[in-house]
Short mmCIF file of C-alpha atoms in Angstrom, two decimals:
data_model
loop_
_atom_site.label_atom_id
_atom_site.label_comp_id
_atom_site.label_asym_id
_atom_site.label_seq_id
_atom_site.Cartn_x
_atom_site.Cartn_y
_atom_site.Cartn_z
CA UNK A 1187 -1.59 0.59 3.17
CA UNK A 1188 2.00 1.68 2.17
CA UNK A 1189 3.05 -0.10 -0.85
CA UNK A 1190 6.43 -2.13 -1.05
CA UNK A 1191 9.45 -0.06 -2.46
CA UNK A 1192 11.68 -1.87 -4.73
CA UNK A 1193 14.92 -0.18 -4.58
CA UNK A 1194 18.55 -1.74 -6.76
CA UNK A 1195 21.96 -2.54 -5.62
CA UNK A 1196 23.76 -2.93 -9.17
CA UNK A 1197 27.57 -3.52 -10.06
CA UNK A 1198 29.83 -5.76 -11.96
CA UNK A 1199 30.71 -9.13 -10.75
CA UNK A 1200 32.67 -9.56 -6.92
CA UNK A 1201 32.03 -5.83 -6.85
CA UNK A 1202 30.81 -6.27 -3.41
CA UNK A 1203 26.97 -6.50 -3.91
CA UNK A 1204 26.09 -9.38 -2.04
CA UNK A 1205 28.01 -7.57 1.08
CA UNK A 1206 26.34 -4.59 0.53
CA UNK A 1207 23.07 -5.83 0.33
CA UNK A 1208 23.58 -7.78 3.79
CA UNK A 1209 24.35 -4.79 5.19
CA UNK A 1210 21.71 -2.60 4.06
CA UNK A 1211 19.31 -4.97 5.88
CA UNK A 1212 21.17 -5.18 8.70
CA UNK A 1213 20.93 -1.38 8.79
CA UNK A 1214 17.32 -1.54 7.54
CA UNK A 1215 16.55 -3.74 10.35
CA UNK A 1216 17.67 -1.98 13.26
CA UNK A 1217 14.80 0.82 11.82
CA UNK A 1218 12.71 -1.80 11.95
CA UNK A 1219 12.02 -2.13 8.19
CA UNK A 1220 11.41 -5.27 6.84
CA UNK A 1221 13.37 -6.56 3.36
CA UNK A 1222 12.98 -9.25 1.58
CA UNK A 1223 15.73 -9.45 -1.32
CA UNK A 1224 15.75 -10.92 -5.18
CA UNK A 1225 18.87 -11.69 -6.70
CA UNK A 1226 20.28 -13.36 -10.08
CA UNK A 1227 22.22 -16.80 -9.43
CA UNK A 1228 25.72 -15.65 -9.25
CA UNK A 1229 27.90 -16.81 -12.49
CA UNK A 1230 25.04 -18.23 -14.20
CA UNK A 1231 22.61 -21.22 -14.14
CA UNK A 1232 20.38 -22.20 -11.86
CA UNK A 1233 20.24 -22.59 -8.07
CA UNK A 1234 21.37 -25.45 -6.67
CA UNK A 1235 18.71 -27.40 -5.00
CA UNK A 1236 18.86 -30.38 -2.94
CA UNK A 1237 17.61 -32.92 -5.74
CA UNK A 1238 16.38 -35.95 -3.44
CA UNK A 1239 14.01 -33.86 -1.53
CA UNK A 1240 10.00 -33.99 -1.96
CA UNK A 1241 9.68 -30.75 -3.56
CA UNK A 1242 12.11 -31.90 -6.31
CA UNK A 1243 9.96 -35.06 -6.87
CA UNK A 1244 6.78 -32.33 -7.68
CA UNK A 1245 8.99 -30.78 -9.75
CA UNK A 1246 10.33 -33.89 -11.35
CA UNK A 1247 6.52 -34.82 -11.69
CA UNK A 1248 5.75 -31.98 -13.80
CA UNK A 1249 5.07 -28.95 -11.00
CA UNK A 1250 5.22 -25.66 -12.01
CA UNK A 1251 6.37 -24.80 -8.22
CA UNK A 1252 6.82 -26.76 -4.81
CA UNK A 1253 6.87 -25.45 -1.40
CA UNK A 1254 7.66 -27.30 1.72
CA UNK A 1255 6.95 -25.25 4.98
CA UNK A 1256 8.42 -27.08 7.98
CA UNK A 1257 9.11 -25.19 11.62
CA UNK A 1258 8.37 -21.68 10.14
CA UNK A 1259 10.44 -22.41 7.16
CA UNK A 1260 9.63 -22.34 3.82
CA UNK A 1261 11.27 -23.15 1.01
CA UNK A 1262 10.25 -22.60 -2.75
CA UNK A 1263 11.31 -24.16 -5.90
CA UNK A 1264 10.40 -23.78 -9.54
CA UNK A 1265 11.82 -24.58 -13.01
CA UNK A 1266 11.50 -23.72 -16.49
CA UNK A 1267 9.80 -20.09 -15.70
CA UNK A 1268 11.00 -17.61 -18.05
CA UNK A 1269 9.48 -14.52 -15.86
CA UNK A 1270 10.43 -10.77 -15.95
CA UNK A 1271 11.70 -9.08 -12.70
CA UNK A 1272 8.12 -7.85 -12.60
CA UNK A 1273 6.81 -11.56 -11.77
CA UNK A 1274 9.39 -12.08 -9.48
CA UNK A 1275 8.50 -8.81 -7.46
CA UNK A 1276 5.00 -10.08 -7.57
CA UNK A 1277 5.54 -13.13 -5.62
CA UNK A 1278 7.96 -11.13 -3.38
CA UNK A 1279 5.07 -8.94 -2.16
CA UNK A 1280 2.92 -11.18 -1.32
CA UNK A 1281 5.35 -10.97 2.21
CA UNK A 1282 4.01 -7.43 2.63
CA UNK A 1283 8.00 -6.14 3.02
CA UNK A 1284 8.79 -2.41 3.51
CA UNK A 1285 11.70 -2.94 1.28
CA UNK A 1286 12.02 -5.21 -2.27
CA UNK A 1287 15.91 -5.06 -1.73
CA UNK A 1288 17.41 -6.40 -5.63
CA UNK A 1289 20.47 -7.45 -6.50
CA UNK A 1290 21.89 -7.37 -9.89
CA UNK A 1291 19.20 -7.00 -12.42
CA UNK A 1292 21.42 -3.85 -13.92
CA UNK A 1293 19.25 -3.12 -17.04
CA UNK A 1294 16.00 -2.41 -15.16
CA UNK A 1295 14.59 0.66 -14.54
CA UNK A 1296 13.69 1.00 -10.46
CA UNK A 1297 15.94 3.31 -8.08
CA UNK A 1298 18.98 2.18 -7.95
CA UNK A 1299 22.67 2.09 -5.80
CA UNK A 1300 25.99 1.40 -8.27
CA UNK A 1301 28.83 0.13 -6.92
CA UNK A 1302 32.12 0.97 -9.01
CA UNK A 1303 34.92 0.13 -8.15
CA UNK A 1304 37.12 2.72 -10.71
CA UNK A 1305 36.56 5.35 -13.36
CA UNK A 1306 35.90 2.63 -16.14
CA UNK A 1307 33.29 0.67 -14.23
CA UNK A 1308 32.11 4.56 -13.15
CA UNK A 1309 31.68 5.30 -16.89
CA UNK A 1310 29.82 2.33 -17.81
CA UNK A 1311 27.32 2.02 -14.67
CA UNK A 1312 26.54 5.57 -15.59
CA UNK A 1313 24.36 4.59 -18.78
CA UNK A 1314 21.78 3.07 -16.61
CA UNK A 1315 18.06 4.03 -15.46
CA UNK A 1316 17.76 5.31 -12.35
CA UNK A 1317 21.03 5.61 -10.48
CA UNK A 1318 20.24 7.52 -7.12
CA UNK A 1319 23.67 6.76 -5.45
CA UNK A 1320 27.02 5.32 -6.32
CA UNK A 1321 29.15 3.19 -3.73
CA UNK A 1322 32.65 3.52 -4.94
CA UNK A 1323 36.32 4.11 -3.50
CA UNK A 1324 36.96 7.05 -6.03
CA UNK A 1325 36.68 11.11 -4.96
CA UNK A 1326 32.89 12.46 -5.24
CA UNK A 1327 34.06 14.88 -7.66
CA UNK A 1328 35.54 11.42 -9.82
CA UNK A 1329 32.42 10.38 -9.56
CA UNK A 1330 29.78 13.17 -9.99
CA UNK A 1331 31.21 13.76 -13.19
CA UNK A 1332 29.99 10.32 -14.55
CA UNK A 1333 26.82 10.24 -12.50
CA UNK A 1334 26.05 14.45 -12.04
CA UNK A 1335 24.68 15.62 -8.60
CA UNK A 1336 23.80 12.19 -6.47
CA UNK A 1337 25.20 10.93 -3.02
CA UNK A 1338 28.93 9.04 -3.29
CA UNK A 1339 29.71 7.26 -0.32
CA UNK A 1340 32.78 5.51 0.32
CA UNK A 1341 32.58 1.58 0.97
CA UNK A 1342 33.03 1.71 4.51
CA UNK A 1343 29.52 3.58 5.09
CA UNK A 1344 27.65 2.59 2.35
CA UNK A 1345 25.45 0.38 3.93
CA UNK A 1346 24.65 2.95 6.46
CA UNK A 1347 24.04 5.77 3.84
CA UNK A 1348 22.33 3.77 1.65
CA UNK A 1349 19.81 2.21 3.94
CA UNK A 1350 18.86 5.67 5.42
CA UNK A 1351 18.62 6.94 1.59
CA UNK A 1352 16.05 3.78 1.18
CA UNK A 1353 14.15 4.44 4.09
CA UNK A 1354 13.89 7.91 3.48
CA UNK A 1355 12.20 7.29 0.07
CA UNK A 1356 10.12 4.33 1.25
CA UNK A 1357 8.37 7.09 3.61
CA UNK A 1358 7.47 9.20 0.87
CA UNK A 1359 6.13 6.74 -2.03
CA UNK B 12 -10.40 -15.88 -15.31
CA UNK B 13 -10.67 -19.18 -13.84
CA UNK B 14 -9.14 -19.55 -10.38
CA UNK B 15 -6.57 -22.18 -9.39
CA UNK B 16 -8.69 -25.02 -7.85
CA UNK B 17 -6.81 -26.35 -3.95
CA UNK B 18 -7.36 -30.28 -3.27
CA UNK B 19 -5.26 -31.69 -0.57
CA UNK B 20 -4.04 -35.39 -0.25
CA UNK B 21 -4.28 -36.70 3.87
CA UNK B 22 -2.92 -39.88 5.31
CA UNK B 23 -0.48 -40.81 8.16
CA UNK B 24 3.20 -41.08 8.15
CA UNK B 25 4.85 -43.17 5.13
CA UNK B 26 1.60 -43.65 3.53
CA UNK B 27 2.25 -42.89 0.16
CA UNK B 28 1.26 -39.10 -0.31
CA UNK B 29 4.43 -38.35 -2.19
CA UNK B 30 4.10 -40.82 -4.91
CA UNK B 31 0.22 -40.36 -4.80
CA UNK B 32 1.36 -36.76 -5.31
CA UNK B 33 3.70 -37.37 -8.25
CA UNK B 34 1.35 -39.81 -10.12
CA UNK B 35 -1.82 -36.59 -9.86
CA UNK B 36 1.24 -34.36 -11.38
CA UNK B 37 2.40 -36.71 -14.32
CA UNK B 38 -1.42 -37.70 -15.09
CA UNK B 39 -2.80 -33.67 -14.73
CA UNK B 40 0.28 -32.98 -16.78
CA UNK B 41 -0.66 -34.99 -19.71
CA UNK B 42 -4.27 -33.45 -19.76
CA UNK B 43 -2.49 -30.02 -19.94
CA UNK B 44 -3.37 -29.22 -16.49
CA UNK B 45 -0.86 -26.98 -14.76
CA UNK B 46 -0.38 -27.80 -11.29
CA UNK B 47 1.84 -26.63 -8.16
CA UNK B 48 2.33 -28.41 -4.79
CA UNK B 49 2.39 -27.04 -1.20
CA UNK B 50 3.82 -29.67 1.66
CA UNK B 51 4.95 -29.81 5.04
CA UNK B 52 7.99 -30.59 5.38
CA UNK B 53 8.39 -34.76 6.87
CA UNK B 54 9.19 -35.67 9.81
CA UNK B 55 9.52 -32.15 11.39
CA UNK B 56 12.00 -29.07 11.26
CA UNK B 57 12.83 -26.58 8.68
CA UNK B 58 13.47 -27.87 5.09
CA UNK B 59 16.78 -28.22 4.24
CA UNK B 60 18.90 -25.16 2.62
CA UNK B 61 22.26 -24.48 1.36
CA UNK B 62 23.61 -22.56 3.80
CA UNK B 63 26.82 -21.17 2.29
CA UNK B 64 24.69 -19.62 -0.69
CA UNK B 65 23.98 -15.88 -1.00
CA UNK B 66 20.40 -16.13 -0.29
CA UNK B 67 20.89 -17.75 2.95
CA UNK B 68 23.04 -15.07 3.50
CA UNK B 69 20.45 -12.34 2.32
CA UNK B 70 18.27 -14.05 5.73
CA UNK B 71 21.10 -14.43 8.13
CA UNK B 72 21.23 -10.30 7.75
CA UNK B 73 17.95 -10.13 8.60
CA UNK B 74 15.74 -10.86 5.50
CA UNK B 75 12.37 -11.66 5.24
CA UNK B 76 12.41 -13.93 2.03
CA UNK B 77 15.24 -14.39 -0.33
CA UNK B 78 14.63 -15.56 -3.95
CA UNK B 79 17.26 -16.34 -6.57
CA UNK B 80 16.93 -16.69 -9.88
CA UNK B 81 18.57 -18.40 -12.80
CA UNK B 82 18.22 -19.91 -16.22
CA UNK B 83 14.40 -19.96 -15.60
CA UNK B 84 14.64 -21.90 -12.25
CA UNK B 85 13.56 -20.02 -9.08
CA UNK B 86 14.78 -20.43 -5.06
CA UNK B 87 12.89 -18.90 -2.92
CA UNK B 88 13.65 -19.17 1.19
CA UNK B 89 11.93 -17.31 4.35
CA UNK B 90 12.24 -18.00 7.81
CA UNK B 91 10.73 -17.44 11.12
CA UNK B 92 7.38 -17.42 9.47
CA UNK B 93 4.31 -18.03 10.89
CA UNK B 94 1.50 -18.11 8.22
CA UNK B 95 -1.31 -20.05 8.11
CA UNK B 96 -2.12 -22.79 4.64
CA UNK B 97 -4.00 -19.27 3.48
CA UNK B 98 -1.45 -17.31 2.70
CA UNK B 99 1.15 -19.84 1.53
CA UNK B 100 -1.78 -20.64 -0.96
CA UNK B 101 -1.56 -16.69 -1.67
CA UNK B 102 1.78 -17.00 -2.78
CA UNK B 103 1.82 -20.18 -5.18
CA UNK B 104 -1.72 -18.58 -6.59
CA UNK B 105 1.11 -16.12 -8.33
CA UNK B 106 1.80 -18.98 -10.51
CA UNK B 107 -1.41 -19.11 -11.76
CA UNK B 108 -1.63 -22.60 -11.52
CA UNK B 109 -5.22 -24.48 -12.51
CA UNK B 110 -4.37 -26.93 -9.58
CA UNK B 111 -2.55 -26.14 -6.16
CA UNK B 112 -2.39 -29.34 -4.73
CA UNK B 113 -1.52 -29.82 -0.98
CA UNK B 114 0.43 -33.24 0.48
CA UNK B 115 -0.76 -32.96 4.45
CA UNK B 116 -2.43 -30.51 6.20
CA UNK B 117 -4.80 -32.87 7.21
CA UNK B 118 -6.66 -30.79 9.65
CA UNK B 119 -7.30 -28.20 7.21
CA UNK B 120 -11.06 -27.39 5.51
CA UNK B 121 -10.00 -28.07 1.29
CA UNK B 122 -11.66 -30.81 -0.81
CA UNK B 123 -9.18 -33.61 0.02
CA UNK B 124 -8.59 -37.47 -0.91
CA UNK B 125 -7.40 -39.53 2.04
CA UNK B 126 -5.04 -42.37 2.55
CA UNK B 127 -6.21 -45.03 4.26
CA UNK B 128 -4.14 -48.01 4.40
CA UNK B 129 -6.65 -50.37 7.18
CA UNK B 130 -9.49 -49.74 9.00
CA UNK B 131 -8.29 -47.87 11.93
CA UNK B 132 -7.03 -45.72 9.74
CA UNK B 133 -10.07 -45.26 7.80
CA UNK B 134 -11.97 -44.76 11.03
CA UNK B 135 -9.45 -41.67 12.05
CA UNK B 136 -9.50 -39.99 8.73
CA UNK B 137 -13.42 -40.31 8.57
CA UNK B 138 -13.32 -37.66 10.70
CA UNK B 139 -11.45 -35.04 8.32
CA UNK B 140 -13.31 -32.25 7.00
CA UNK B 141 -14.61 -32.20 3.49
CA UNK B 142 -12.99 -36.23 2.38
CA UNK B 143 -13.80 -36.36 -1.69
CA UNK B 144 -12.20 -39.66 -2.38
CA UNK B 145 -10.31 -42.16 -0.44
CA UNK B 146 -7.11 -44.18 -1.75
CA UNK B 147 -7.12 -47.85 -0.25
CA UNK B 148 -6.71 -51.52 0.23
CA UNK B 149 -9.50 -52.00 1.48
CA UNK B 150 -12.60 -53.38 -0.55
CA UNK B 151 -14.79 -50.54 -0.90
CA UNK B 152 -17.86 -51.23 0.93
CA UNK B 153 -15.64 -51.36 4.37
CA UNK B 154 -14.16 -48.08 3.45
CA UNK B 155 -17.48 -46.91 2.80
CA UNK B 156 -19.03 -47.61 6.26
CA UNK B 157 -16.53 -45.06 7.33
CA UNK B 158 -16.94 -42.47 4.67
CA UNK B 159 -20.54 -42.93 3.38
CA UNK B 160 -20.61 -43.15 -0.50
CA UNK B 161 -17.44 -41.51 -1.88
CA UNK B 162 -15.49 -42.64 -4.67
CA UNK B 163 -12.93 -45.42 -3.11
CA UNK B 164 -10.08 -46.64 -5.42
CA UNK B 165 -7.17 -49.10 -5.14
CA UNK B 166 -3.50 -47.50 -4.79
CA UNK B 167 -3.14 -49.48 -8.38
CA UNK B 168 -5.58 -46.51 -9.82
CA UNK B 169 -5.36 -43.80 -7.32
CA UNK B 170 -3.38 -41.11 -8.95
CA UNK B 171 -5.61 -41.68 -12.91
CA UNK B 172 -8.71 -41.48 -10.94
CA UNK B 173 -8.09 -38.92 -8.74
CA UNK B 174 -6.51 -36.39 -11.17
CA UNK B 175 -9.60 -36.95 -13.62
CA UNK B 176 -11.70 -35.96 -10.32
CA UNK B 177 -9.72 -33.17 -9.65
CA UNK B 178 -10.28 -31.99 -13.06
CA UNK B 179 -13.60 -32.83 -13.07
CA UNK B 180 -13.93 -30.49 -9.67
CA UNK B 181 -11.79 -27.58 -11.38
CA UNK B 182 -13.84 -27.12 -14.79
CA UNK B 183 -17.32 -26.71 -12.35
CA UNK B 184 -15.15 -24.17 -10.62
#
């Protein structure tokens, strides 16, 4: 059994992750790896859920969790967790994925993709763990000198890059 | 370790399983209990999603499962599944829940109550796999001469009763 491989896509806020991350799977997908993806609610709070449905009722009842499967479906809802990543990944695998695809999540410590947009960003997404690659519109040599010797790809083939660079390290966990 | 204990709550169409459902929640809930919920979704197709959001996004590119997270509440959405009650039971037992209580599934093998709201209803759902309790207006020797000697309780007393039974089942785990 080959485990799951939990790879980051990390950058500041309308850097372009959410893009990015579509398109990795896209990319992922046409090699026929399966993704599933976690991601922080954008600009805080929580996700909106549709508040008159049955699974809200559980929840208003006091359930930790509520699922509702309908048509191949399902859809998941729980409140007042305070979890670390590490939960989250957890209930992620239980979907047997090639690829744990995150988004956000900067100050953990798996593999990880930056995307920076200019030489400031550049300098402070190089303090974090684990930065295999950097997505950015600024010269390789701009960049290597924040992040030393890893792959800089411009925007328009990051995806493509990037999902080859996660394949190639799913095959060799 | 004790493992989560599954009960399921039968009955036809507009029966009552969702407040039935809620009232086992608040009443588990008050005994400290910690319970999650697993339902189809009613009256057919998917469960409704938000379609603009980033995690329906995540799927339209070809995602397994998206979750989202934020200020301790959790969305988590998959499509073109096809798993059996098994493994969706796999993934709420992450939660570590003592109960994981199922609305429908009727045909399926767990402990279950059923809701039977006249006779020829009582007659169908006699014929369930593995009926615990049953939930009814009926006076309880008719209910009985479908059942055999189970508990039977009004709707009035349902959801006390059958949580302490539930309980009662999950401590002899």
């Amino acid at each position: 059994v080959v485990e799951s491989s939990v790879f980051q896509i990390a950058g500041y806020k309308n850097s372009g992750k959410t893009t990015l991350v579509q398109g990795v799977i896209r990319e992922l997908q046409k090699q026929s790896y399966t993704a599933v993806t976690i991601k922080h609610h954008g600009h805080g709070g929580k996700p909106d859920v549709i508040d008159d449905k049955d699974s809200s009722l559980h929840i208003g009842a006091g359930a930790m969790a509520s699922l509702a499967e309908g048509d191949g479906s399902i859809l998941l809802q729980a409140d007042n967790l305070d979890w670390p990543l590490e939960r989250l990944i957890q209930l992620m695998s239980v979907f047997v994925p090639d690829i744990i695809l995150i988004e956000g999540y900067k100050q953990e410590r798996y593999p990880k993709a930056v995307i920076a947009r200019d030489l400031e960003e550049a300098q402070k997404l190089s303090c974090l763990e684990n930065v295999h690659a950097v997505i950015t519109p600024l010269l390789p040599e701009e960049a290597r000198s924040y992040f030393g010797p890893i792959p800089v790809w411009p925007f328009s083939e990051g995806a493509e890059k990037l999902a080859a660079y996660i394949a190639s390290i799913h095959k060799f966990v």
